[in-house]
C-alpha atoms as one frame of an Amber mdcrd trajectory, in Angstrom:
protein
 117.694  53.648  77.434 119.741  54.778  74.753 122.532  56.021  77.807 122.340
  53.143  79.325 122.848  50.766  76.704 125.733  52.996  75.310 127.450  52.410
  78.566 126.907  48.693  78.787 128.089  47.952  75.214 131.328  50.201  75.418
 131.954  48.993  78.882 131.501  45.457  77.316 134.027  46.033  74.132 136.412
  47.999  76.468 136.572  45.294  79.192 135.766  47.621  82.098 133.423  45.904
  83.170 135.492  43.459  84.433 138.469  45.777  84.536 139.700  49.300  86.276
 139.975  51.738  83.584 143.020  52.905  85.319 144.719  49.266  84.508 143.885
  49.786  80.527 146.786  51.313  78.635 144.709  53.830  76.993 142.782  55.025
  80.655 144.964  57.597  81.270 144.143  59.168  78.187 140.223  58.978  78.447
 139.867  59.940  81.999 139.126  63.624  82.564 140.240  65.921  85.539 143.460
  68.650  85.795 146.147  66.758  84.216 144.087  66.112  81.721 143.536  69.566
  80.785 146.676  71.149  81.933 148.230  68.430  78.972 145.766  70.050  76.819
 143.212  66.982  76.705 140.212  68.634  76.696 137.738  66.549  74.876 138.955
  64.139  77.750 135.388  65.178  79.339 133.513  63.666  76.800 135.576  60.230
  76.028 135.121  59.616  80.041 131.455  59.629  80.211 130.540  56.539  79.422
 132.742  54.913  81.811 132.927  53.619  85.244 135.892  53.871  87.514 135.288
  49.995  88.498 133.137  47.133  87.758 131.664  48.002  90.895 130.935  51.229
  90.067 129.096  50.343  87.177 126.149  49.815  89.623 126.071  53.227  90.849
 126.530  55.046  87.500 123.707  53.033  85.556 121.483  53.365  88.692 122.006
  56.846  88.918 122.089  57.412  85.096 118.316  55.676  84.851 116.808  57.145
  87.723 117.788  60.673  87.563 118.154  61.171  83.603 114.812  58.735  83.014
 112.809  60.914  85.784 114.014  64.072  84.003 113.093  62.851  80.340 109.533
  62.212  81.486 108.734  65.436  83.393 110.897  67.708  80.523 111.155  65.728
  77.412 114.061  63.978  75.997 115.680  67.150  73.966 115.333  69.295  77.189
 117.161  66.910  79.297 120.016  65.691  76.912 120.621  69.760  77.048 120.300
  69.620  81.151 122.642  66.179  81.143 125.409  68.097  79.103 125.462  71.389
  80.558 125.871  69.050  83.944 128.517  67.189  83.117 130.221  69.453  81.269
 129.695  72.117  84.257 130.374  69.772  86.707 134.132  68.580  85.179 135.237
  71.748  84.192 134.106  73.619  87.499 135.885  70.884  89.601 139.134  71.412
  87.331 138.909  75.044  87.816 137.751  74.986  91.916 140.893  72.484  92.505
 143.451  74.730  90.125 142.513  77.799  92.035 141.616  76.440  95.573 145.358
  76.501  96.801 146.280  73.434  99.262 143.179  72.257 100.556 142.361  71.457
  97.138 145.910  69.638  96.413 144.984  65.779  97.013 142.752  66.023  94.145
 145.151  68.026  91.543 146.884  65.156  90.403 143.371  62.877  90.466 141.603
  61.321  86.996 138.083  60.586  87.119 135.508  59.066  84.321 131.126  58.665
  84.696 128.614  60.531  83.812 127.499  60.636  87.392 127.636  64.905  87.418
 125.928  65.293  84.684 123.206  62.592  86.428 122.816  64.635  89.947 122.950
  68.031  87.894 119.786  66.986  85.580 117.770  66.225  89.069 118.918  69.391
  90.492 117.626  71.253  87.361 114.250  68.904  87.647 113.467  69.355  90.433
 112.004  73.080  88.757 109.408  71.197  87.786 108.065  70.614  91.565 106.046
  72.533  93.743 107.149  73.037  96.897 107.886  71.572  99.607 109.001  68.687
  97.529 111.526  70.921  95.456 112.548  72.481  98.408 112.724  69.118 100.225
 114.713  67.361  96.532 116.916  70.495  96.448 118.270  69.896 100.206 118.256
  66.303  99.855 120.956  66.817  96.693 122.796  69.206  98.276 122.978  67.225
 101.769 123.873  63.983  99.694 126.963  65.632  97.561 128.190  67.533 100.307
 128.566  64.897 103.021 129.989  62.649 100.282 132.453  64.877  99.464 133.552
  64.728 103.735 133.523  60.976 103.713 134.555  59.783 100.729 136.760  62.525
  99.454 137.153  61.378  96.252 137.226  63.561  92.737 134.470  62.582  91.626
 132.393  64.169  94.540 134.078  67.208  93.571 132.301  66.796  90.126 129.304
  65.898  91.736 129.388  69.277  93.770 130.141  71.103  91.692 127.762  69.925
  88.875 124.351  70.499  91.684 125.527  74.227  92.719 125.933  74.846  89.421
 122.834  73.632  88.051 120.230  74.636  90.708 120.232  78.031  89.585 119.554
  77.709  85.996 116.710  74.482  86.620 113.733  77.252  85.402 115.583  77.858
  82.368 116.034  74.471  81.416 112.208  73.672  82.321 110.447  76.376  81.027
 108.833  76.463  77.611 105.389  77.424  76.171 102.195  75.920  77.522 100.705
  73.144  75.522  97.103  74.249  76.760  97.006  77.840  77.027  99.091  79.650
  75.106 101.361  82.921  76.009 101.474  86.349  75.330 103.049  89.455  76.481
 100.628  91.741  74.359  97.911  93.354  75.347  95.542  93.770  72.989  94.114
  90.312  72.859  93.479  90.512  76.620  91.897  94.278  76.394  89.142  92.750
  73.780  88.572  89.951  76.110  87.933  92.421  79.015  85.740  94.419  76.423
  83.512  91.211  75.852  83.196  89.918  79.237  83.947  92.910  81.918  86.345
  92.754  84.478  86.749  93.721  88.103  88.687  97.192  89.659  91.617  95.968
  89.219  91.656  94.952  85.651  92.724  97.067  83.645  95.695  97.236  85.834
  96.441  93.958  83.629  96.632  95.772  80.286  99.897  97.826  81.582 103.190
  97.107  80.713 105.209  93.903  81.770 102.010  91.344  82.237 101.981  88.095
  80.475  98.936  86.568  79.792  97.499  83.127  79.800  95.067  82.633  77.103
  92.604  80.209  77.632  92.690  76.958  74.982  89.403  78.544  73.483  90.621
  81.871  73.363  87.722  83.240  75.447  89.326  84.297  78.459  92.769  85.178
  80.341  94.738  84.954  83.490  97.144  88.433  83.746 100.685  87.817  85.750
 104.144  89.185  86.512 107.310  87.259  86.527 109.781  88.021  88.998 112.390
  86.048  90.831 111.169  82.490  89.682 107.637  83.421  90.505 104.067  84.371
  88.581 101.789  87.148  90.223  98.590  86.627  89.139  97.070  89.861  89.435
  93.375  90.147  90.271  90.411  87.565  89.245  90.189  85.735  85.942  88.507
  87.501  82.986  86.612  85.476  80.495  83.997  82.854  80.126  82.464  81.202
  83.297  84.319  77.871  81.705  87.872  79.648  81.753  87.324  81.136  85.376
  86.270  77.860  86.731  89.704  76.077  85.072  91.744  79.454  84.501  93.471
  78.171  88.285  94.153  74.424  87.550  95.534  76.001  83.794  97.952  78.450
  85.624  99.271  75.519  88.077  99.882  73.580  85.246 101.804  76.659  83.414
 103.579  77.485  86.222 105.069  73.383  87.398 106.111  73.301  83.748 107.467
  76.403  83.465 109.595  76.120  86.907 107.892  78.757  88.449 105.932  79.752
  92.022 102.590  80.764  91.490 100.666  82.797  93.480  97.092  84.903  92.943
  97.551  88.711  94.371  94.768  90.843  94.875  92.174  88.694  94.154  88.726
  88.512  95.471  86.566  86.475  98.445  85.281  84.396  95.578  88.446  83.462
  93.593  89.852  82.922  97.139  87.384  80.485  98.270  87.031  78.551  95.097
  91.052  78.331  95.106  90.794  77.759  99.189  88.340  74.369  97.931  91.787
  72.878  95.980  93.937  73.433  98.959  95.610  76.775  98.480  96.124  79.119
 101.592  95.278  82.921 101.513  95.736  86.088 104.058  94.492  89.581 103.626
  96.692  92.138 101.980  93.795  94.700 101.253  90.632  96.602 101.118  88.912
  97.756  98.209  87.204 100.714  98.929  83.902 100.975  96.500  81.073 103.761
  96.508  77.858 102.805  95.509  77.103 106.293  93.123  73.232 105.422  92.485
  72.969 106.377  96.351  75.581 109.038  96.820  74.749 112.284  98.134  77.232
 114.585 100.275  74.374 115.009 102.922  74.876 114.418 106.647  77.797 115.130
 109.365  79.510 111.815 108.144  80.469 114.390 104.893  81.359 117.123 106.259
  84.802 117.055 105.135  83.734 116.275 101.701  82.004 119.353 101.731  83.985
 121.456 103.045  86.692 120.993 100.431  83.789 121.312  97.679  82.958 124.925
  99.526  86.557 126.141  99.728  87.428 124.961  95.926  84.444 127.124  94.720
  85.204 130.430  96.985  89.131 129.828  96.185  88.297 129.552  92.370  89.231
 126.293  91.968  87.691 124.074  88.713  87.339 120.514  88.171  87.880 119.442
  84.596  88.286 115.745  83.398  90.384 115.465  80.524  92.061 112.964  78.609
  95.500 113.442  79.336  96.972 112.089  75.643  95.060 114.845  74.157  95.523
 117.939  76.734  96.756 120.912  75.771 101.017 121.389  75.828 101.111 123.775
  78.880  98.924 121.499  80.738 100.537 118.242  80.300 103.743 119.887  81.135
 102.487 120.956  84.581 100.990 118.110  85.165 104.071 116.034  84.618 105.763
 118.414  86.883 103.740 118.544  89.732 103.726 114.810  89.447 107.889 114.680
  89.268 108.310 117.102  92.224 105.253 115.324  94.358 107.509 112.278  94.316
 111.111 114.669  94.996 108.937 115.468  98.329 108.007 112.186  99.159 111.439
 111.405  98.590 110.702 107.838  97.092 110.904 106.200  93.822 107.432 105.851
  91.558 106.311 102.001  92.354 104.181  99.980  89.420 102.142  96.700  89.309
  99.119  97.800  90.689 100.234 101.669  91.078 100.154 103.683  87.980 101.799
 106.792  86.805 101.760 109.641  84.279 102.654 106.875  81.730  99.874 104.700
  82.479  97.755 107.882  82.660  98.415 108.676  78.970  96.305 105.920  77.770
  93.361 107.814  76.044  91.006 104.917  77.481  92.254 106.559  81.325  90.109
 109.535  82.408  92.000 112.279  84.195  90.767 115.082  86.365  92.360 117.807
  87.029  91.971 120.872  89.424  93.122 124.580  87.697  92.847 127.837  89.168
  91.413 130.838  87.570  95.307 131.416  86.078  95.557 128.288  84.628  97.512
 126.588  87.391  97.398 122.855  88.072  96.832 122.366  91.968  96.545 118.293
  91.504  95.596 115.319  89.138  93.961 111.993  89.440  93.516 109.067  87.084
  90.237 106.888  86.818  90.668 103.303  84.992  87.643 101.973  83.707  85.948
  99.119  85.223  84.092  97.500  82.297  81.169  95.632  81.987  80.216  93.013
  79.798  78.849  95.257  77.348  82.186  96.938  76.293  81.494 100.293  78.393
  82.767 101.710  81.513  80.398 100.642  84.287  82.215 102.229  86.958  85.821
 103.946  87.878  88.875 103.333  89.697  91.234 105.543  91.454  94.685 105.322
  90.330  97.009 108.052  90.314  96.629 110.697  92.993  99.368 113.999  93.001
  98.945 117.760  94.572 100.800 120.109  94.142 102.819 121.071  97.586 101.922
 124.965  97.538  98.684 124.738  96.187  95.213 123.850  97.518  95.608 121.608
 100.601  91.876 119.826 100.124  92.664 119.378  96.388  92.839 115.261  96.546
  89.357 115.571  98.303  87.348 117.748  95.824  88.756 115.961  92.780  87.671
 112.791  94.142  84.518 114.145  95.257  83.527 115.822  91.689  84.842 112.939
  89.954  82.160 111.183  91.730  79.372 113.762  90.521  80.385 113.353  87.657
  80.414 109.611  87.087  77.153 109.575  88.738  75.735 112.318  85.968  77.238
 109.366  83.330  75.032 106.678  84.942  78.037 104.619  86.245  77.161 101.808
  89.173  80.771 102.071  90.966  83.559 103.939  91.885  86.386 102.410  93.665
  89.325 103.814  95.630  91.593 101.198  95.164  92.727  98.494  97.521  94.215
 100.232 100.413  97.452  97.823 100.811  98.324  96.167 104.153  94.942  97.211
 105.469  92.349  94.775 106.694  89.124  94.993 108.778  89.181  94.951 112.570
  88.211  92.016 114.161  90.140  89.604 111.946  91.650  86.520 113.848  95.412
  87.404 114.382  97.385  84.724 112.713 101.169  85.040 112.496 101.568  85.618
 108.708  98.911  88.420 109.655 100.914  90.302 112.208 103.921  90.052 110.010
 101.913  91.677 107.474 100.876  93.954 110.093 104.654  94.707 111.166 105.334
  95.083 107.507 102.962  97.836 107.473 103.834  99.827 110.507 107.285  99.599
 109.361 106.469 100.977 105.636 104.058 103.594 107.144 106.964 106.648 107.162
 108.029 105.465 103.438 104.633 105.103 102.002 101.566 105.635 104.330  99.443
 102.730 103.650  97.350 103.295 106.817  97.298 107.074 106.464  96.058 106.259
 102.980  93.704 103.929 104.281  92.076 106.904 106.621  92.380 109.129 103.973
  89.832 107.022 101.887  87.336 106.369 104.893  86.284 109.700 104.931  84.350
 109.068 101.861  82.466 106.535 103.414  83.167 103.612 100.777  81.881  99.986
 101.778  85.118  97.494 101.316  85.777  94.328 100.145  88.761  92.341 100.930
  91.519  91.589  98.650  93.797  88.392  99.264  96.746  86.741  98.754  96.647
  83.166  97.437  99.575  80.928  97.751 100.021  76.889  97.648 102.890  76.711
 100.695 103.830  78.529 103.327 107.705  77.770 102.150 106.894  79.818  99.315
 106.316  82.737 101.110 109.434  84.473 101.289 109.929  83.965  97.314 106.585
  85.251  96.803 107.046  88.344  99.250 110.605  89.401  97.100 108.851  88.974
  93.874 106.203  91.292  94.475 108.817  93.769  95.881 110.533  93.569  92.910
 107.159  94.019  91.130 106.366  97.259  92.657 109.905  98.690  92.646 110.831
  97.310  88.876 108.818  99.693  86.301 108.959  98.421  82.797 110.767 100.905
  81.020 109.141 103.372  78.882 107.500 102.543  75.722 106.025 105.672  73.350
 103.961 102.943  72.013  99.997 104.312  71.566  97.423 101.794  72.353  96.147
 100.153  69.701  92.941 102.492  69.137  90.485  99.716  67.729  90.653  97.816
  71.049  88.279  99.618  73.252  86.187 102.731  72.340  85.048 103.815  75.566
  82.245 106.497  75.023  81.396 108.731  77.472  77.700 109.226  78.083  75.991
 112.795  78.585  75.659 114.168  82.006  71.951 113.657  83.389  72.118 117.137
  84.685  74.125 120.169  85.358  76.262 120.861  88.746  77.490 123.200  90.807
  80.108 125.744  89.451  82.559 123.914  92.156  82.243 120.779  90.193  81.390
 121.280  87.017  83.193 118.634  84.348  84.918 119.713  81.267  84.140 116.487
  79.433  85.767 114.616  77.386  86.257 111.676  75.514  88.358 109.191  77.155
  88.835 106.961  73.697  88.454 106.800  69.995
């Protein structure tokens, strides 16, 4: 309102409302465009705003002005889009003078052109709105912009559809900058402590503490009793695995990270979350595919008995007559000589496999330094490392480990060719001596049970596996794990549109190629104490557990 009067008033005192600027004597001097700045006039873009070329035009500008500046004030707030309406304008005029200096002569019947409005900085504050939409109705505002400026620049030809142009192309990519600010409801963090004493208090599924590595953001429920974990790539938050927190939080956790996410200018999306966060999201209209199987064994049950196991045992067998131990260690607090190998092995495992170490939900040695992470190794009666795995803890309401996951998994190339299979085989002894309920495998990615109905997202998926296969062996993984008989669970993919797809499928590229760098950072050792309890009885030599604890 405050615009718009401005305009009305100075229009008023100035006479242009009944008058062409272009017939007052001081017009030239107010109007903005390349003679203006090529005479030096610079602060010509500001004295031209509030003008209209014509009394006609005055219709147009206020229209334009109310609609697209109000509309932008109500969804971002008034100091967010006075920022958006200058950085438009002010884009829009000076990337017109610069296109038209440097365009050569197609650009020449607008070099010698003056222009005044605010009309740029108008359409560039709904281009940079229209963050605020889900799609399709960003997608569909964001081609009906570009559609409008561009075929009025072929039929009316005039500078200021230059300006107008220019000020959209220039402000569509920045619109999620301009949008995004801090949650009113839940509030933000990017560290992890907060979230690791939630998951302490109320448990967590497989893939949780996958959430506690570095690069997740957290949404922090209002009450503080719960959190959503995500990645930010490309304009988009990757939720990563089910809500943890109070059954309150879980049930509103989804609307909460909506919210975030419209106000924030982002695409959200759920990855790798279960059949019941899938169907309860499925109930407010989201859409979800298979990307996984989570491969759990039951270790109450377990026993290496039966044909079915025969490979199992067999690696057990040759371990024990090749002199092969199983020792699970905390890697923070191994020996010099052992970490060293260990990062070795692990360096030249990925030299063979001639591919670069992915993250999000794939850990490496760094993740496997935590001192909450178990680690088993395999050593030879010399000392020698023949391979290393990682086991995050899967914790249970009560603050302790009530199961295991599988994270990182590394031989060495000359050593013991069963070595994967008999640490993964005594690590489940071994768990099972503890009095743990679970051991997963991990979600075998791109994999999904037979049977499914064939939709065409799922053969793309299906395509995008075959085609991955020589790189990274998702289905060879997938067989790899079968042979320890694990009952699955499937792991989706929850989106809103199908329009977001191809966002969503780049960001969680990115996501698995983009590590966060480095940190020597400890975690913060008051967080978690996991304790380890006392075996319930001795095993074999072949699998008998060095133990120790995996947290102070």
């Amino acid at each position: 309102m405050t615009g718009l009067v401005t305009m009305v008033v100075l229009g008023t005192i100035a006479g242009t409302l009944i008058t062409r600027v272009a017939e007052k004597p001081w017009g030239h001097t107010v109007s903005y465009g390349l003679p203006s700045f090529s005479e030096g006039r610079w602060w010509a873009v500001f004295t031209g705003m509030p003008f209209a070329v014509n009394p006609l035009c005055y219709v147009a500008v206020l229209s334009s002005f109310a609609i697209c500046v109000g509309f932008a004030e109500i969804r971002m707030g008034t100091k967010r889009t006075m920022l958006a309406f200058a950085y438009g304008h002010v884009a829009g005029v000076f990337g017109a003078a610069a296109l038209i200096g440097l365009g050569g002569s197609w650009t020449d019947q607008w070099a010698h052109a003056l222009d005044v409005g605010p009309s740029g900085g108008a359409l560039a504050t709904a281009a940079i709105v229209s963050a605020t939409f889900p799609a399709p109705h960003r997608t569909l505002l964001r081609l009906g912009l570009v559609g409008y400026v561009v075929g009025a620049l072929f039929v009316l030809g005039n500078l200021a559809d230059v300006v107008h142009l220019t000020a959209v192309l220039l402000a569509l990519p920045v619109g999620a900058l301009f949008v995004r600010r801090t949650d009113r409801h839940a509030r933000l963090t990017t560290v992890p402590d907060a979230a690791t004493d939630l998951l302490a208090r109320h448990g967590g599924g497989t893939l949780s503490w996958m959430a506690t590595w570095r690069g997740t953001r957290y949404l922090i429920a209002p009450d503080g009793d719960g959190y959503l974990a995500y990645r930010q790539h490309a304009g988009v938050a990757i939720a990563l695995g089910d809500p943890v927190g109070s059954p309150d939080w879980q049930r509103a956790a989804a609307d909460e990270f909506a919210a975030h996410c419209t106000r924030s200018g982002l695409v959200p999306c759920w990855f790798s979350v279960g059949a019941d966060t899938a169907n309860d999201l499925a109930e407010d209209g989201w859409r979800n595919v298979q990307v996984a199987q989570d491969n759990l064994i039951d270790l109450p049950s377990l026993k290496f008995q039966g044909k079915k196991w025969q490979d199992v045992r067999t690696a057990r067998n040759r371990a024990a007559k090749e002199g092969i131990e199983f020792r699970l260690i905390t890697l923070a607090d191994a020996e010099p000589a052992v970490l060293a190998q260990v990062r070795e092995l692990s360096t030249n495992w990925l030299r063979n496999k001639r591919m670069p170490e992915l993250g999000f939900t794939l850990g490496g040695i760094t993740e496997a330094l935590d001192p909450r992470v178990r680690v088993g190794i395999a050593v030879d009666a010399e000392g020698v490392v023949h391979g290393v795995t990682s086991w995050l803890p899967i914790m249970g309401s009560d603050g302790r480990p009530h199961g295991w996951t599988l994270d990182l998994m590394r031989r060495r190339s000359d050593g013991f060719r069963l070595v994967i299979d008999f640490m993964i085989a005594s690590a489940c002894l071994t768990f099972q001596d503890e009095g743990a309920a679970v051991v997963s495998l991990s979600g075998a990615p791109l994999a999904r049970a037979e049977g499914q109905r064939p939709t065409r997202l799922r053969r793309l998926l299906d395509m995008l596996g075959s085609a991955l296969e020589p790189c990274y062996g998702f289905r060879s993984l997938h067989a790899f794990k079968s042979k320890f008989q694990p009952r699955t669970e499937p792991l989706y993919l929850v989106f809103r549109h199908a329009t977001d797809l191809p966002r969503i499928g780049t960001a969680i590229t990115l996501a698995y190629l983009r590590k966060p760098a480095t940190t020597t950072h400890r975690p913060r050792q008051a967080t978690i104490g996991i304790e380890v309890p006392a075996p319930r009885q001795a095993r074999a030599a072949t699998a008998s557990p060095v133990l120790e604890p995996a947290g102070r």
